[in-house]
Structures are given as structure tokens and as C-alpha cells.
Amino acid sequence: AQTVTQSQPEMSVQEAETVTLSCTYDTSESDYYLFWYKQPPSRQMILVIRQEAYKQQNATENRFSVNFQKAAKSFSLKISDSQLGDAAMYFCAYRSAGAGSYQLTFGKGTKLSVIP
Amino acid sequence: EADIYQTPRYLVIGTGKKITLECSQTMGHDKMYWYQQDPGMELHLIHYSYGVNSTEKGDLSSESTVSRIRTEHFPLTLESARPSHTSQYLCASSEGGGGYHEQFFGPGTRLTVL
């Protein structure tokens, strides 16, 4: 079974600075999908960014980018120019690309605080 | 607007009561999921459905049950609520076919059993 590890239970960043959240995963599969979700306090969980294992280029969405290292099984999230609205729980998630595999395996999450 | 809805958002109820948490989505997704999450903690999959009349238990054992009679509707029922059921329940959906199949989440129901 796949596992997802987020080794930083809590992180903090100064407003306008850059922060990187780490995520590692364990799998024997060669094709899969990786996601970062954001859950603001008392608000809906939303998708931040996604990456397919067969795509070598790192995904980017505005201020959010990932560093995908397939050999190292690492999928870190970089947030540039941090804003107060970035304060949230961030969850890394894995999904197998195998036929009929739609479930997500989540990490335990990283709580990000943004300091004004 | 295509979205996923959960009602009620908050529920405080006494021990032994039967409750149903509602989840509906207007995105036409055939796959739906229920997660249990304690505040600030990880998500645990408790039920999922890949289509009408298809339901499966997730990784976390739960005393709740689910049904999927219509594509857009995936309610969760607790026949006799207990304080140990106090938690947040998140509903999600995803589309079928090839591709990322990212899950879209509802706002959650925060359940407190006294």
C-alpha cells in the first residue's frame, strides 16, 4: 500500500517570503498522480496543484510550484510571495494511475501560518 | 454553478439519535467519497461509491452506512449516534475516465454528539 509522509506538522513564513512544504511518498508504481490540497480554517478543501508522474516538468500555478523528484519520491510545494490568505492546512495526496484506482492517499498535513 | 453541497453544516445531537448527513453534487461525477476528519488532522476515507447502487467501505472502519440511489446524491447515516462519532465529515466527488480525477470537496458537516 502507498503511504504519504509530510514531515513538517507546522510551518510559518513571513508575509511576502517563500516557503517550501515537504512531501514524500512510498510506491512501487511507475505511473501515478500527486496533488496538494489547501484547507483554510473552517473553509472548504480546494486543490492547489497537481502533477502526473510521467510528466518531467514541474507543475506551476501562479505563486505555487512543485519540485517533483520521481527517483527520490519527493513532491514538495513552494509558495512564493506568501500572503495572509495562504494560511491553512496543506495536504499532500497520492493516487495510483492503475485501472479502477480513484482513491486518494493523504498525508497527515502541514499547518502553515503566515506572519504579517 | 457546478458544485458539491453538504447539509447540515453543523449538527449537535444527543446520544442514540439517528442522523443522516446529506451530500449532493451538480458536476455529474460518478464517483463520490466520505471522509472523517478530526480538526486539524488527517483525512480518513470511510466510504466511497463508483456509481449508482455501488458502495464500498474505506480504510477506516465506521459504524455509518451510505447509499447511492441517484448519481448526484450520497447520504451518510448513523443509526445511533455516540460521542465517539463527534468529528467533521467531508464529502467529495470526482469524474471518471482518464486523467487526474482530482477530488472536489464539499464544505463539510461538523458533528457533535453529546
mmCIF file of C-alpha atoms in Angstrom, chain B residues 21-100:
data_model
loop_
_atom_site.group_PDB
_atom_site.id
_atom_site.type_symbol
_atom_site.label_atom_id
_atom_site.label_comp_id
_atom_site.label_asym_id
_atom_site.label_seq_id
_atom_site.Cartn_x
_atom_site.Cartn_y
_atom_site.Cartn_z
ATOM 1 C CA LEU B 21 -25.699 13.744 6.602
ATOM 2 C CA GLU B 22 -26.588 14.906 3.120
ATOM 3 C CA CYS B 23 -24.193 15.296 0.198
ATOM 4 C CA SER B 24 -25.155 16.354 -3.306
ATOM 5 C CA GLN B 25 -23.106 17.347 -6.325
ATOM 6 C CA THR B 26 -24.138 19.017 -9.564
ATOM 7 C CA MET B 27 -20.983 18.209 -11.513
ATOM 8 C CA GLY B 28 -22.225 14.932 -12.968
ATOM 9 C CA HIS B 29 -19.444 12.995 -11.260
ATOM 10 C CA ASP B 30 -19.953 9.272 -10.928
ATOM 11 C CA LYS B 31 -17.507 8.795 -8.068
ATOM 12 C CA MET B 32 -18.211 10.048 -4.542
ATOM 13 C CA TYR B 33 -16.445 9.716 -1.210
ATOM 14 C CA TRP B 34 -16.942 10.291 2.512
ATOM 15 C CA TYR B 35 -14.046 11.214 4.781
ATOM 16 C CA GLN B 36 -13.852 11.622 8.541
ATOM 17 C CA GLN B 37 -11.507 14.306 9.838
ATOM 18 C CA ASP B 38 -10.819 15.467 13.363
ATOM 19 C CA PRO B 39 -9.998 19.220 13.463
ATOM 20 C CA GLY B 40 -6.552 19.935 12.045
ATOM 21 C CA MET B 41 -5.876 16.275 11.492
ATOM 22 C CA GLU B 42 -5.557 13.876 8.575
ATOM 23 C CA LEU B 43 -8.455 12.639 6.457
ATOM 24 C CA HIS B 44 -9.686 9.074 6.733
ATOM 25 C CA LEU B 45 -11.745 7.519 3.939
ATOM 26 C CA ILE B 46 -14.808 5.797 5.405
ATOM 27 C CA HIS B 47 -16.995 5.129 2.328
ATOM 28 C CA TYR B 48 -16.860 5.509 -1.418
ATOM 29 C CA SER B 49 -19.055 4.867 -4.431
ATOM 30 C CA TYR B 50 -18.116 4.476 -8.069
ATOM 31 C CA GLY B 51 -21.666 4.705 -9.334
ATOM 32 C CA VAL B 52 -25.355 4.183 -8.631
ATOM 33 C CA ASN B 53 -26.054 1.155 -6.418
ATOM 34 C CA SER B 54 -22.324 0.708 -5.774
ATOM 35 C CA THR B 55 -20.852 1.436 -2.331
ATOM 36 C CA GLU B 56 -17.691 0.254 -0.572
ATOM 37 C CA LYS B 57 -16.151 0.712 2.852
ATOM 38 C CA GLY B 58 -12.979 2.728 3.109
ATOM 39 C CA ASP B 59 -9.804 2.274 5.093
ATOM 40 C CA LEU B 60 -11.232 3.493 8.394
ATOM 41 C CA SER B 61 -13.860 1.311 9.970
ATOM 42 C CA SER B 62 -17.055 3.247 10.549
ATOM 43 C CA GLU B 63 -20.426 2.424 12.044
ATOM 44 C CA SER B 64 -22.066 4.642 9.453
ATOM 45 C CA THR B 65 -23.765 3.442 6.295
ATOM 46 C CA VAL B 66 -24.213 5.053 2.888
ATOM 47 C CA SER B 67 -26.477 4.697 -0.115
ATOM 48 C CA ARG B 68 -26.219 5.776 -3.742
ATOM 49 C CA ILE B 69 -29.623 5.667 -5.390
ATOM 50 C CA ARG B 70 -29.033 8.721 -7.590
ATOM 51 C CA THR B 71 -25.793 9.814 -9.212
ATOM 52 C CA GLU B 72 -25.842 13.238 -7.584
ATOM 53 C CA HIS B 73 -26.757 12.162 -4.042
ATOM 54 C CA PHE B 74 -24.632 10.257 -1.497
ATOM 55 C CA PRO B 75 -26.075 10.429 2.027
ATOM 56 C CA LEU B 76 -24.370 9.049 5.126
ATOM 57 C CA THR B 77 -26.421 7.641 8.009
ATOM 58 C CA LEU B 78 -25.630 6.899 11.631
ATOM 59 C CA GLU B 79 -28.345 4.709 13.135
ATOM 60 C CA SER B 80 -27.408 5.510 16.742
ATOM 61 C CA ALA B 81 -25.046 8.411 17.297
ATOM 62 C CA ARG B 82 -22.409 8.176 20.048
ATOM 63 C CA PRO B 83 -19.909 10.728 21.409
ATOM 64 C CA SER B 84 -17.131 8.822 19.593
ATOM 65 C CA HIS B 85 -18.791 9.876 16.318
ATOM 66 C CA THR B 86 -18.019 13.527 17.056
ATOM 67 C CA SER B 87 -15.917 14.708 14.125
ATOM 68 C CA GLN B 88 -16.025 16.551 10.821
ATOM 69 C CA TYR B 89 -17.373 14.649 7.837
ATOM 70 C CA LEU B 90 -16.255 15.685 4.350
ATOM 71 C CA CYS B 91 -17.913 14.598 1.133
ATOM 72 C CA ALA B 92 -16.044 14.644 -2.177
ATOM 73 C CA SER B 93 -16.616 13.682 -5.792
ATOM 74 C CA SER B 94 -14.525 13.028 -8.885
ATOM 75 C CA GLU B 95 -15.163 12.255 -12.526
ATOM 76 C CA GLY B 96 -14.486 9.010 -14.356
ATOM 77 C CA GLY B 97 -12.475 8.233 -17.468
ATOM 78 C CA GLY B 98 -8.799 9.022 -17.967
ATOM 79 C CA GLY B 99 -6.892 11.850 -16.353
ATOM 80 C CA TYR B 100 -6.166 13.292 -12.962
#
